[in-house]
Coordinates of N, CA and C in Angstrom, one line a residue:
D71 N 123.9 80.8 153.0 CA 124.2 79.8 154.0 C 123.5 78.5 153.6
I72 N 124.5 77.5 153.2 CA 123.9 76.2 152.6 C 124.3 75.1 153.7
R73 N 124.5 75.3 154.9 CA 125.1 74.3 155.8 C 123.9 73.1 155.9
D74 N 122.5 73.5 155.8 CA 121.6 72.4 156.1 C 120.8 72.1 154.8
L75 N 121.6 72.5 153.6 CA 120.8 72.1 152.4 C 120.7 70.8 151.9
Y76 N 121.7 69.9 152.4 CA 121.4 68.4 152.2 C 120.1 68.0 153.1
A77 N 120.3 68.4 154.4 CA 119.3 67.8 155.2 C 117.9 68.3 155.0
K78 N 117.9 69.5 154.4 CA 116.3 70.1 154.0 C 116.1 69.6 152.7
S79 N 116.8 69.2 151.7 CA 116.7 68.9 150.3 C 116.9 67.7 149.7
G80 N 118.1 67.1 150.5 CA 118.4 65.7 150.1 C 119.5 66.0 148.9
C81 N 120.0 67.3 148.6 CA 120.8 67.7 147.4 C 122.1 68.3 148.2
F82 N 123.0 68.2 147.3 CA 124.4 68.9 147.7 C 125.0 69.7 146.6
T83 N 126.0 70.4 147.0 CA 126.6 71.2 146.0 C 128.0 70.4 145.6
F84 N 128.2 70.7 144.2 CA 129.4 70.4 143.8 C 130.3 71.5 143.0
D85 N 131.4 71.8 143.5 CA 132.2 72.9 143.2 C 133.7 72.3 142.6
P86 N 133.6 71.9 141.5 CA 134.9 71.3 141.1 C 136.1 72.5 141.0
G87 N 135.9 73.5 140.8 CA 136.9 74.5 140.9 C 137.4 75.2 142.2
F88 N 136.4 74.7 143.1 CA 136.6 75.2 144.5 C 136.6 76.8 144.7
T89 N 135.6 77.3 143.8 CA 135.8 78.7 143.5 C 134.3 79.1 144.5
C90 N 133.5 78.5 144.9 CA 132.3 78.8 145.8 C 132.4 78.0 147.1
T91 N 133.4 77.3 147.5 CA 133.3 76.6 148.7 C 134.2 77.1 149.8
A92 N 133.5 77.2 150.8 CA 134.5 77.8 152.1 C 135.2 76.8 152.5
S93 N 136.5 77.3 153.0 CA 137.4 76.4 153.5 C 137.1 76.4 155.2
C94 N 137.9 75.3 155.7 CA 137.6 75.0 157.1 C 138.9 74.5 158.0
I95 N 139.1 74.4 159.1 CA 139.9 73.9 159.8 C 139.9 72.5 159.8
S96 N 140.9 71.8 159.7 CA 141.0 70.3 159.5 C 142.2 69.7 160.5
A97 N 142.1 68.7 161.1 CA 143.2 67.9 161.9 C 143.6 67.1 160.8
I98 N 143.1 66.9 159.6 CA 143.7 65.8 158.9 C 144.3 66.5 157.8
T99 N 143.9 67.6 157.0 CA 144.6 68.0 156.0 C 144.8 69.5 156.0
F100 N 146.0 70.0 155.6 CA 146.4 71.5 155.6 C 146.8 71.5 154.1
I101 N 146.3 72.7 153.6 CA 146.6 73.1 152.3 C 146.9 74.6 152.2
D102 N 147.9 74.8 151.8 CA 148.2 76.4 151.1 C 148.6 76.3 149.9
G103 N 147.5 76.5 148.8 CA 147.7 76.6 147.5 C 148.9 77.3 147.0
P104 N 148.7 78.7 147.4 CA 149.9 79.6 146.9 C 151.2 79.2 147.2
K105 N 151.4 78.6 148.2 CA 152.8 78.0 148.7 C 153.1 76.8 148.5
G106 N 152.0 76.1 147.6 CA 152.3 74.6 147.2 C 152.5 73.7 148.2
V107 N 151.9 73.9 149.3 CA 151.9 72.8 150.6 C 150.5 72.2 150.7
C108 N 150.7 70.8 150.9 CA 149.7 70.0 151.1 C 150.0 69.0 152.2
L109 N 149.5 68.9 153.4 CA 149.9 68.1 154.4 C 148.9 67.2 154.8
Y110 N 149.0 65.8 155.1 CA 148.3 64.9 155.8 C 148.8 64.7 157.1
R111 N 148.0 65.2 158.2 CA 148.5 65.0 159.6 C 149.9 65.5 160.0
G112 N 150.1 66.5 159.0 CA 151.6 67.3 159.2 C 152.6 66.7 158.3
Y113 N 152.3 65.6 157.7 CA 153.3 64.9 156.8 C 153.0 65.5 155.3
P114 N 154.1 66.1 154.5 CA 153.9 66.4 153.3 C 153.4 65.2 152.4
V115 N 152.3 65.6 151.7 CA 151.9 64.5 150.9 C 152.8 63.8 149.8
Q116 N 153.6 64.7 149.3 CA 154.8 64.3 148.3 C 155.4 63.1 149.0
D117 N 155.9 63.5 150.3 CA 156.7 62.3 150.9 C 155.9 61.3 151.2
L118 N 154.7 61.2 151.6 CA 153.9 60.0 151.7 C 153.9 59.4 150.4
C119 N 153.7 59.8 149.2 CA 153.6 59.3 148.1 C 154.7 58.7 147.7
E120 N 155.8 59.0 148.0 CA 157.1 58.5 147.7 C 157.7 57.6 148.6
H121 N 157.1 57.4 149.8 CA 157.8 56.7 150.9 C 157.1 55.8 151.7
A122 N 155.7 56.1 151.6 CA 154.8 55.3 152.3 C 153.8 54.4 151.5
E123 N 153.3 53.2 152.1 CA 152.5 52.4 151.4 C 151.2 52.9 151.6
A124 N 150.3 52.6 150.8 CA 148.7 53.1 150.9 C 148.2 52.8 152.3
L125 N 148.5 51.8 152.8 CA 147.8 51.3 153.9 C 148.5 51.9 155.2
E126 N 149.7 52.3 155.0 CA 150.4 53.2 155.9 C 149.7 54.6 156.1
V127 N 149.3 55.2 154.9 CA 148.7 56.5 154.9 C 147.3 56.3 155.3
A128 N 146.5 55.3 155.0 CA 145.2 55.0 155.5 C 145.3 55.0 157.1
H129 N 146.3 54.3 157.6 CA 146.4 54.2 159.0 C 146.8 55.6 159.7
L130 N 147.5 56.3 159.0 CA 147.8 57.7 159.4 C 146.6 58.7 159.5
L131 N 145.7 58.5 158.4 CA 144.5 59.3 158.2 C 143.4 59.0 159.2
L132 N 143.3 57.6 159.5 CA 142.3 57.2 160.4 C 142.8 57.1 162.0
V133 N 144.0 57.0 162.3 CA 144.5 56.9 163.4 C 145.2 58.2 164.1
G134 N 145.8 58.8 163.1 CA 146.5 60.1 163.4 C 148.0 60.0 163.3
E135 N 148.6 58.8 163.2 CA 150.1 58.6 163.1 C 150.5 57.4 162.1
L136 N 151.6 57.5 161.8 CA 152.0 56.3 161.0 C 152.3 55.3 161.7
P137 N 152.0 54.0 161.2 CA 152.3 53.0 162.0 C 153.5 52.2 162.2
D138 N 153.9 52.0 163.3 CA 155.2 51.1 163.5 C 154.9 49.8 163.0
A139 N 155.9 48.9 163.1 CA 155.8 47.5 162.5 C 154.6 46.8 162.9
A140 N 154.5 46.8 164.2 CA 153.3 45.9 164.9 C 151.9 46.5 164.6
A141 N 151.8 47.9 164.7 CA 150.5 48.5 164.3 C 150.2 48.3 163.0
K142 N 151.3 48.3 162.0 CA 151.2 48.1 160.5 C 150.4 46.5 160.4
A143 N 151.2 45.5 161.0 CA 150.8 44.4 160.7 C 149.3 44.0 161.2
K144 N 149.0 44.7 162.4 CA 147.6 44.4 163.0 C 146.6 45.2 162.1
F145 N 147.0 46.5 161.6 CA 146.1 47.3 160.5 C 145.8 46.4 159.4
E146 N 146.8 46.0 158.8 CA 146.8 45.1 157.6 C 146.0 43.9 157.7
S147 N 146.1 43.3 159.0 CA 145.4 42.0 159.1 C 143.8 42.4 159.5
E148 N 143.4 43.6 159.9 CA 142.1 43.9 160.0 C 141.4 44.5 158.9
I149 N 142.2 44.9 157.8 CA 141.8 45.4 156.6 C 141.4 44.1 155.8
K150 N 142.2 43.1 155.7 CA 142.0 41.7 155.0 C 141.1 41.0 155.5
K151 N 140.7 41.2 156.7 CA 139.4 40.6 157.3 C 138.2 40.9 156.6
H152 N 138.1 42.2 156.1 CA 137.0 42.9 155.5 C 137.0 42.8 153.9
M153 N 138.1 42.2 153.5 CA 138.1 42.2 152.0 C 137.4 41.0 151.4
L154 N 136.9 40.9 150.3 CA 136.2 39.8 149.5 C 137.2 38.8 149.1

């Protein structure tokens, strides 16, 4: 059990092959490797890559839904305020 490894040691584990990492339930991502399914908030990642802009996907991941035109404009404005 390594749940408190970082808190106790300041170290974390790295498992590039995902061979020793436990899975968890997530409201953001669903993966079924054997079936080739990868979803973000219920949307197939392939569809998002093909049809959505990066900031639309960021909004989806942060807020939980794809933005309509007004929400997209507001979100883009907020992001631009924090850019150098």
